[in-house]
PDB file of C-alpha atoms in Angstrom:
ATOM      1  CA  GLU B 284      25.555  41.954  40.696  1.00 42.00           C
ATOM      2  CA  ALA B 285      23.169  39.084  40.006  1.00 43.00           C
ATOM      3  CA  TYR B 286      23.045  37.414  36.643  1.00 42.00           C
ATOM      4  CA  GLU B 287      21.616  34.277  35.097  1.00 45.00           C
ATOM      5  CA  GLU B 288      23.622  31.851  33.073  1.00 44.00           C
ATOM      6  CA  LEU B 289      21.796  29.906  30.364  1.00 45.00           C
ATOM      7  CA  VAL B 290      22.953  26.323  30.457  1.00 49.00           C
ATOM      8  CA  GLY B 291      21.950  23.789  27.821  1.00 53.00           C
ATOM      9  CA  THR B 292      22.630  22.419  24.408  1.00 58.00           C
ATOM     10  CA  LYS B 293      22.516  24.420  21.235  1.00 63.00           C
ATOM     11  CA  GLN B 294      19.167  24.198  19.471  1.00 67.00           C
ATOM     12  CA  VAL B 295      19.130  23.805  15.716  1.00 78.00           C
ATOM     13  CA  ALA B 296      16.625  25.895  13.811  1.00 87.00           C
ATOM     14  CA  THR B 297      14.447  24.156  11.237  1.00 90.00           C
ATOM     15  CA  GLU B 298      12.983  26.054   8.326  1.00 92.00           C
ATOM     16  CA  ILE B 299       9.290  25.297   8.075  1.00 93.00           C
ATOM     17  CA  ASP B 300       7.604  25.961   4.755  1.00 93.00           C
ATOM     18  CA  GLY B 301       4.873  24.500   2.588  1.00 93.00           C
ATOM     19  CA  GLU B 302       6.925  21.347   2.084  1.00 96.00           C
ATOM     20  CA  THR B 303       8.323  20.865   5.601  1.00 95.00           C
ATOM     21  CA  ALA B 304       6.803  20.538   9.078  1.00 96.00           C
ATOM     22  CA  VAL B 305       8.175  19.584  12.488  1.00 95.00           C
ATOM     23  CA  LEU B 306       6.754  17.080  14.959  1.00 95.00           C
ATOM     24  CA  VAL B 307       7.577  18.323  18.466  1.00 95.00           C
ATOM     25  CA  ARG B 308       7.190  16.649  21.869  1.00 95.00           C
ATOM     26  CA  ASN B 309       6.864  18.476  25.164  1.00 95.00           C
ATOM     27  CA  LYS B 310       9.312  16.776  27.552  1.00 93.00           C
ATOM     28  CA  ARG B 311       7.188  17.509  30.607  1.00 93.00           C
ATOM     29  CA  SER B 312       3.720  16.519  29.399  1.00 94.00           C
ATOM     30  CA  GLY B 313       4.653  14.115  26.602  1.00 92.00           C
ATOM     31  CA  GLN B 314       2.192  15.915  24.335  1.00 95.00           C
ATOM     32  CA  GLN B 315       3.046  16.061  20.661  1.00 95.00           C
ATOM     33  CA  ARG B 316       2.203  18.813  18.238  1.00 95.00           C
ATOM     34  CA  LEU B 317       2.792  19.366  14.556  1.00 95.00           C
ATOM     35  CA  VAL B 318       4.224  22.757  13.649  1.00 95.00           C
ATOM     36  CA  THR B 319       3.303  23.796  10.099  1.00 94.00           C
ATOM     37  CA  GLU B 320       3.381  27.626  10.258  1.00 94.00           C
ATOM     38  CA  ARG B 321       6.098  29.099   8.049  1.00 94.00           C
ATOM     39  CA  GLN B 322       9.032  30.107  10.246  1.00 94.00           C
ATOM     40  CA  MET B 323      12.536  29.284  11.395  1.00 94.00           C
ATOM     41  CA  PHE B 324      11.499  26.957  14.195  1.00 93.00           C
ATOM     42  CA  VAL B 325      13.625  26.592  17.345  1.00 92.00           C
ATOM     43  CA  PRO B 326      12.188  24.327  20.063  1.00 92.00           C
ATOM     44  CA  HIS B 327      11.690  25.683  23.573  1.00 90.00           C
ATOM     45  CA  VAL B 328      13.910  24.373  26.372  1.00 89.00           C
ATOM     46  CA  ASP B 329      11.280  21.822  27.396  1.00 92.00           C
ATOM     47  CA  GLU B 330      10.650  20.615  23.834  1.00 93.00           C
ATOM     48  CA  GLU B 331      12.381  18.207  21.500  1.00 92.00           C
ATOM     49  CA  VAL B 332      12.016  17.723  17.765  1.00 93.00           C
ATOM     50  CA  LEU B 333      10.908  14.149  17.115  1.00 94.00           C
ATOM     51  CA  GLN B 334      10.803  14.360  13.361  1.00 94.00           C
ATOM     52  CA  VAL B 335      11.186  16.739  10.469  1.00 95.00           C
ATOM     53  CA  GLN B 336       8.424  15.776   8.045  1.00 95.00           C
ATOM     54  CA  LYS B 337       8.276  16.258   4.328  1.00 96.00           C
ATOM     55  CA  LEU B 338       4.889  16.910   2.752  1.00 97.00           C
ATOM     56  CA  ILE B 339       3.305  13.654   1.573  1.00 97.00           C
ATOM     57  CA  LYS B 340       1.967  14.031  -1.952  1.00 97.00           C
ATOM     58  CA  LEU B 341      -0.395  11.713  -3.786  1.00 98.00           C
ATOM     59  CA  ALA B 342      -0.912  11.595  -7.539  1.00 97.00           C
ATOM     60  CA  ASP B 343      -4.500  11.566  -8.844  1.00 97.00           C
ATOM     61  CA  TYR B 344      -4.406   7.759  -9.143  1.00 97.00           C
ATOM     62  CA  GLN B 345      -2.882   7.013  -5.726  1.00 98.00           C
ATOM     63  CA  GLY B 346      -4.265   6.261  -2.302  1.00 98.00           C
ATOM     64  CA  CYS B 347      -2.675   5.646   1.082  1.00 98.00           C
ATOM     65  CA  ILE B 348      -3.581   4.587   4.603  1.00 98.00           C
ATOM     66  CA  VAL B 349      -2.743   6.549   7.757  1.00 98.00           C
ATOM     67  CA  ARG B 350      -3.094   4.679  11.063  1.00 97.00           C
ATOM     68  CA  GLY B 351      -3.730   6.749  14.188  1.00 95.00           C
ATOM     69  CA  ARG B 352      -2.755   5.999  17.782  1.00 92.00           C
ATOM     70  CA  ASP B 353      -6.109   4.269  18.368  1.00 93.00           C
ATOM     71  CA  GLY B 354      -5.441   1.847  15.498  1.00 93.00           C
ATOM     72  CA  ASP B 355      -8.109   3.316  13.237  1.00 95.00           C
ATOM     73  CA  ASP B 356      -7.204   3.728   9.585  1.00 96.00           C
ATOM     74  CA  GLN B 357      -7.873   6.877   7.586  1.00 96.00           C
ATOM     75  CA  PHE B 358      -7.815   6.591   3.794  1.00 97.00           C
ATOM     76  CA  TYR B 359      -6.419   9.387   1.672  1.00 98.00           C
ATOM     77  CA  TYR B 360      -6.903   9.712  -2.088  1.00 98.00           C
ATOM     78  CA  GLY B 361      -5.016  11.863  -4.553  1.00 97.00           C
ATOM     79  CA  ALA B 362      -8.238  12.342  -6.508  1.00 97.00           C
ATOM     80  CA  ASN B 363      -9.610  14.365  -3.544  1.00 96.00           C
ATOM     81  CA  GLN B 364      -8.139  17.862  -3.626  1.00 95.00           C
ATOM     82  CA  GLU B 365      -8.101  18.238   0.172  1.00 94.00           C
ATOM     83  CA  GLN B 366      -6.310  14.893   0.657  1.00 95.00           C
ATOM     84  CA  ARG B 367      -3.716  14.939  -2.109  1.00 96.00           C
ATOM     85  CA  SER B 368      -1.013  16.526   0.052  1.00 97.00           C
ATOM     86  CA  PHE B 369      -0.689  16.402   3.835  1.00 97.00           C
ATOM     87  CA  PHE B 370       1.601  16.032   6.820  1.00 97.00           C
ATOM     88  CA  LEU B 371       1.242  13.043   9.127  1.00 96.00           C
ATOM     89  CA  PRO B 372      -0.696  14.026  12.263  1.00 94.00           C
ATOM     90  CA  PRO B 373       0.907  13.342  15.669  1.00 95.00           C
ATOM     91  CA  HIS B 374       0.854   9.690  16.800  1.00 94.00           C
ATOM     92  CA  SER B 375       0.192   8.527  13.227  1.00 95.00           C
ATOM     93  CA  GLU B 376       2.032   6.414  10.707  1.00 96.00           C
ATOM     94  CA  MET B 377       1.770   5.495   7.057  1.00 96.00           C
ATOM     95  CA  VAL B 378       0.625   1.888   6.740  1.00 97.00           C
ATOM     96  CA  GLU B 379       2.974  -0.342   4.743  1.00 97.00           C
ATOM     97  CA  LEU B 380       1.495  -3.090   2.592  1.00 96.00           C
ATOM     98  CA  THR B 381       3.670  -6.057   1.668  1.00 96.00           C
ATOM     99  CA  TRP B 382       2.690  -7.764  -1.579  1.00 96.00           C
ATOM    100  CA  SER B 383       3.990 -10.784  -3.460  1.00 95.00           C
ATOM    101  CA  ARG B 384       5.726 -10.563  -6.813  1.00 93.00           C
ATOM    102  CA  GLY B 385       7.085 -12.903  -9.471  1.00 89.00           C
ATOM    103  CA  ARG B 386       5.153 -15.020 -11.978  1.00 87.00           C
ATOM    104  CA  ARG B 387       4.306 -17.504  -9.226  1.00 87.00           C
ATOM    105  CA  ARG B 388       4.156 -14.849  -6.503  1.00 89.00           C
ATOM    106  CA  GLU B 389       6.964 -16.654  -4.697  1.00 89.00           C
ATOM    107  CA  ARG B 390       8.565 -13.541  -3.161  1.00 91.00           C
ATOM    108  CA  ARG B 391       6.589 -11.404  -0.716  1.00 94.00           C
ATOM    109  CA  ASP B 392       8.873  -8.386  -0.533  1.00 94.00           C
ATOM    110  CA  LEU B 393       7.133  -5.599  -2.457  1.00 94.00           C
ATOM    111  CA  VAL B 394       6.550  -2.894   0.180  1.00 96.00           C
ATOM    112  CA  LEU B 395       4.119  -0.061  -0.610  1.00 96.00           C
ATOM    113  CA  THR B 396       2.877   2.975   1.274  1.00 97.00           C
ATOM    114  CA  LYS B 397       1.252   4.641  -1.746  1.00 97.00           C
ATOM    115  CA  ILE B 398      -1.152   2.365  -3.601  1.00 97.00           C
ATOM    116  CA  ASP B 399      -1.717   2.716  -7.329  1.00 97.00           C
ATOM    117  CA  LEU B 400      -5.474   2.583  -7.988  1.00 97.00           C
ATOM    118  CA  ARG B 401      -5.144   2.243 -11.760  1.00 96.00           C
ATOM    119  CA  PRO B 402      -5.611  -1.168 -13.417  1.00 96.00           C
ATOM    120  CA  TYR B 403      -2.722  -3.595 -12.834  1.00 92.00           C
ATOM    121  CA  TYR B 404      -1.281  -5.973 -15.417  1.00 92.00           C
ATOM    122  CA  MET B 405      -0.361  -9.309 -13.846  1.00 91.00           C
ATOM    123  CA  SER B 406       1.351 -12.283 -15.445  1.00 90.00           C
ATOM    124  CA  PHE B 407       1.113 -15.689 -13.828  1.00 88.00           C
ATOM    125  CA  GLU B 408       2.380 -19.253 -14.121  1.00 91.00           C
ATOM    126  CA  PHE B 409       1.256 -22.400 -12.315  1.00 91.00           C
ATOM    127  CA  ASN B 410       0.986 -26.161 -12.645  1.00 94.00           C
ATOM    128  CA  THR B 411      -2.319 -27.972 -13.071  1.00 94.00           C
ATOM    129  CA  HIS B 412      -3.653 -31.382 -14.161  1.00 95.00           C
ATOM    130  CA  THR B 413      -6.353 -32.370 -16.628  1.00 95.00           C
ATOM    131  CA  LYS B 414      -8.934 -35.016 -15.681  1.00 96.00           C
ATOM    132  CA  ASP B 415      -6.848 -37.614 -17.561  1.00 96.00           C
ATOM    133  CA  ASN B 416      -3.915 -36.672 -15.282  1.00 95.00           C
ATOM    134  CA  VAL B 417      -1.754 -34.756 -17.757  1.00 95.00           C
ATOM    135  CA  GLU B 418       0.316 -32.103 -15.994  1.00 96.00           C
ATOM    136  CA  LEU B 419       0.293 -28.676 -17.621  1.00 94.00           C
ATOM    137  CA  ILE B 420       2.120 -25.455 -16.904  1.00 94.00           C
ATOM    138  CA  LEU B 421      -0.261 -22.594 -17.546  1.00 90.00           C
ATOM    139  CA  GLU B 422       1.070 -19.134 -18.307  1.00 90.00           C
ATOM    140  CA  GLY B 423      -1.057 -16.101 -18.820  1.00 85.00           C
ATOM    141  CA  SER B 424      -1.848 -12.563 -17.855  1.00 87.00           C
ATOM    142  CA  PHE B 425      -4.809 -10.528 -16.756  1.00 85.00           C
ATOM    143  CA  PHE B 426      -5.768  -7.054 -15.601  1.00 89.00           C
ATOM    144  CA  TRP B 427      -7.204  -6.251 -12.200  1.00 91.00           C
ATOM    145  CA  GLN B 428      -7.950  -3.082 -10.257  1.00 95.00           C
ATOM    146  CA  ILE B 429      -8.568  -1.979  -6.678  1.00 95.00           C
ATOM    147  CA  VAL B 430     -12.051  -0.472  -6.507  1.00 95.00           C
ATOM    148  CA  ASP B 431     -12.532  -0.398  -2.711  1.00 97.00           C
ATOM    149  CA  LEU B 432      -9.321   0.284  -0.772  1.00 97.00           C
ATOM    150  CA  PRO B 433     -10.824  -0.056   2.758  1.00 97.00           C
ATOM    151  CA  SER B 434     -12.363  -3.449   1.880  1.00 96.00           C
ATOM    152  CA  MET B 435      -9.085  -4.621   0.394  1.00 96.00           C
ATOM    153  CA  VAL B 436      -7.197  -3.722   3.576  1.00 95.00           C
ATOM    154  CA  ARG B 437      -9.782  -5.516   5.732  1.00 94.00           C
ATOM    155  CA  THR B 438      -9.747  -8.726   3.699  1.00 95.00           C
ATOM    156  CA  THR B 439      -6.146  -9.311   2.607  1.00 94.00           C
ATOM    157  CA  GLY B 440      -2.598  -8.618   3.682  1.00 91.00           C
ATOM    158  CA  ASP B 441      -1.167  -9.692   0.321  1.00 96.00           C
ATOM    159  CA  THR B 442      -3.363  -8.406  -2.487  1.00 95.00           C
ATOM    160  CA  THR B 443      -1.288  -9.551  -5.467  1.00 94.00           C
ATOM    161  CA  GLY B 444      -0.686 -12.955  -3.900  1.00 93.00           C
ATOM    162  CA  ASP B 445      -4.375 -13.451  -3.145  1.00 93.00           C
ATOM    163  CA  VAL B 446      -5.504 -12.267  -6.600  1.00 91.00           C
ATOM    164  CA  CYS B 447      -3.088 -14.698  -8.235  1.00 90.00           C
ATOM    165  CA  ASN B 448      -4.037 -17.573  -5.891  1.00 90.00           C
ATOM    166  CA  HIS B 449      -7.716 -16.975  -6.561  1.00 89.00           C
ATOM    167  CA  ALA B 450      -7.190 -17.045 -10.337  1.00 87.00           C
ATOM    168  CA  ARG B 451      -5.015 -20.150 -10.015  1.00 90.00           C
ATOM    169  CA  SER B 452      -7.597 -22.053  -7.959  1.00 92.00           C
ATOM    170  CA  LYS B 453     -10.347 -21.212 -10.469  1.00 91.00           C
ATOM    171  CA  PHE B 454      -8.232 -22.370 -13.408  1.00 91.00           C
ATOM    172  CA  ILE B 455      -7.101 -25.551 -11.635  1.00 92.00           C
ATOM    173  CA  GLU B 456     -10.734 -26.375 -10.871  1.00 93.00           C
ATOM    174  CA  ALA B 457     -11.822 -25.754 -14.483  1.00 93.00           C
ATOM    175  CA  VAL B 458      -8.914 -27.661 -16.089  1.00 94.00           C
ATOM    176  CA  SER B 459      -9.389 -30.667 -13.780  1.00 95.00           C
ATOM    177  CA  ARG B 460     -12.824 -31.211 -15.362  1.00 94.00           C
ATOM    178  CA  VAL B 461     -11.572 -31.613 -18.940  1.00 95.00           C
ATOM    179  CA  SER B 462      -9.245 -33.981 -20.788  1.00 95.00           C
ATOM    180  CA  LEU B 463      -6.092 -32.802 -22.514  1.00 95.00           C
ATOM    181  CA  GLN B 464      -7.830 -32.970 -25.874  1.00 94.00           C
ATOM    182  CA  GLU B 465     -10.767 -30.918 -24.606  1.00 94.00           C
ATOM    183  CA  PHE B 466      -8.358 -28.444 -23.041  1.00 93.00           C
ATOM    184  CA  MET B 467      -6.491 -27.988 -26.351  1.00 92.00           C
ATOM    185  CA  GLN B 468      -9.704 -27.493 -28.281  1.00 93.00           C
ATOM    186  CA  GLU B 469     -11.602 -25.389 -25.768  1.00 91.00           C
ATOM    187  CA  PHE B 470      -8.979 -23.340 -23.906  1.00 88.00           C
ATOM    188  CA  ASN B 471     -10.432 -19.931 -24.804  1.00 88.00           C
ATOM    189  CA  LYS B 472     -13.902 -21.071 -23.783  1.00 91.00           C
ATOM    190  CA  ILE B 473     -12.531 -22.447 -20.480  1.00 88.00           C
ATOM    191  CA  ALA B 474     -10.786 -19.120 -19.768  1.00 86.00           C
ATOM    192  CA  GLU B 475     -13.968 -17.174 -20.616  1.00 88.00           C
ATOM    193  CA  ASN B 476     -16.016 -19.381 -18.268  1.00 86.00           C
ATOM    194  CA  VAL B 477     -13.521 -18.852 -15.412  1.00 82.00           C
ATOM    195  CA  HIS B 478     -13.758 -15.094 -15.928  1.00 78.00           C
ATOM    196  CA  ARG B 479     -17.564 -15.100 -16.273  1.00 80.00           C
ATOM    197  CA  LEU B 480     -18.150 -17.249 -13.186  1.00 70.00           C
ATOM    198  CA  ASP B 481     -15.853 -14.990 -11.152  1.00 67.00           C
ATOM    199  CA  ASP B 482     -17.657 -11.725 -11.972  1.00 57.00           C
TER     200      ASP B 482
END
């Protein structure tokens, strides 16, 4: 009497629902597919589960960047109903941004995958000199906001560091043109001019 014996490892079933999907690779072809249909998913003999994904959710004020296998970036925004929740497509990854933090932006270790598009409050501190060579330590704060996420990604790898460095260079330039006495008397006007010239 002929019979077949099934040899192999036990396959674990994964429950797929609205919050969970499975990224599967075909061992023969190398093709990947994302399984999102609700079911108890068990891979076929020639398949392997690469990743169990949780649904990525964006708040109304958040954005994120998904990089595909070709290196192109897709931008997702929580304000867009069709983009506010999604699973990563095959061969894609969430882009991580690494920003600086601290009053002098001395530590570049703030890692983000979801970017807050609301206004940011930033405090800063830096050294500068007046035209009569008096060294000052300036402390202050300002608000800034990301208005064009794709442009930001193209132009900077450290948004907070670059925003702070830009403000610092403008202030250093303005303060270097005045004496200490002028600085003390005209600080608000100097700050207004820096802001106005930067608009």
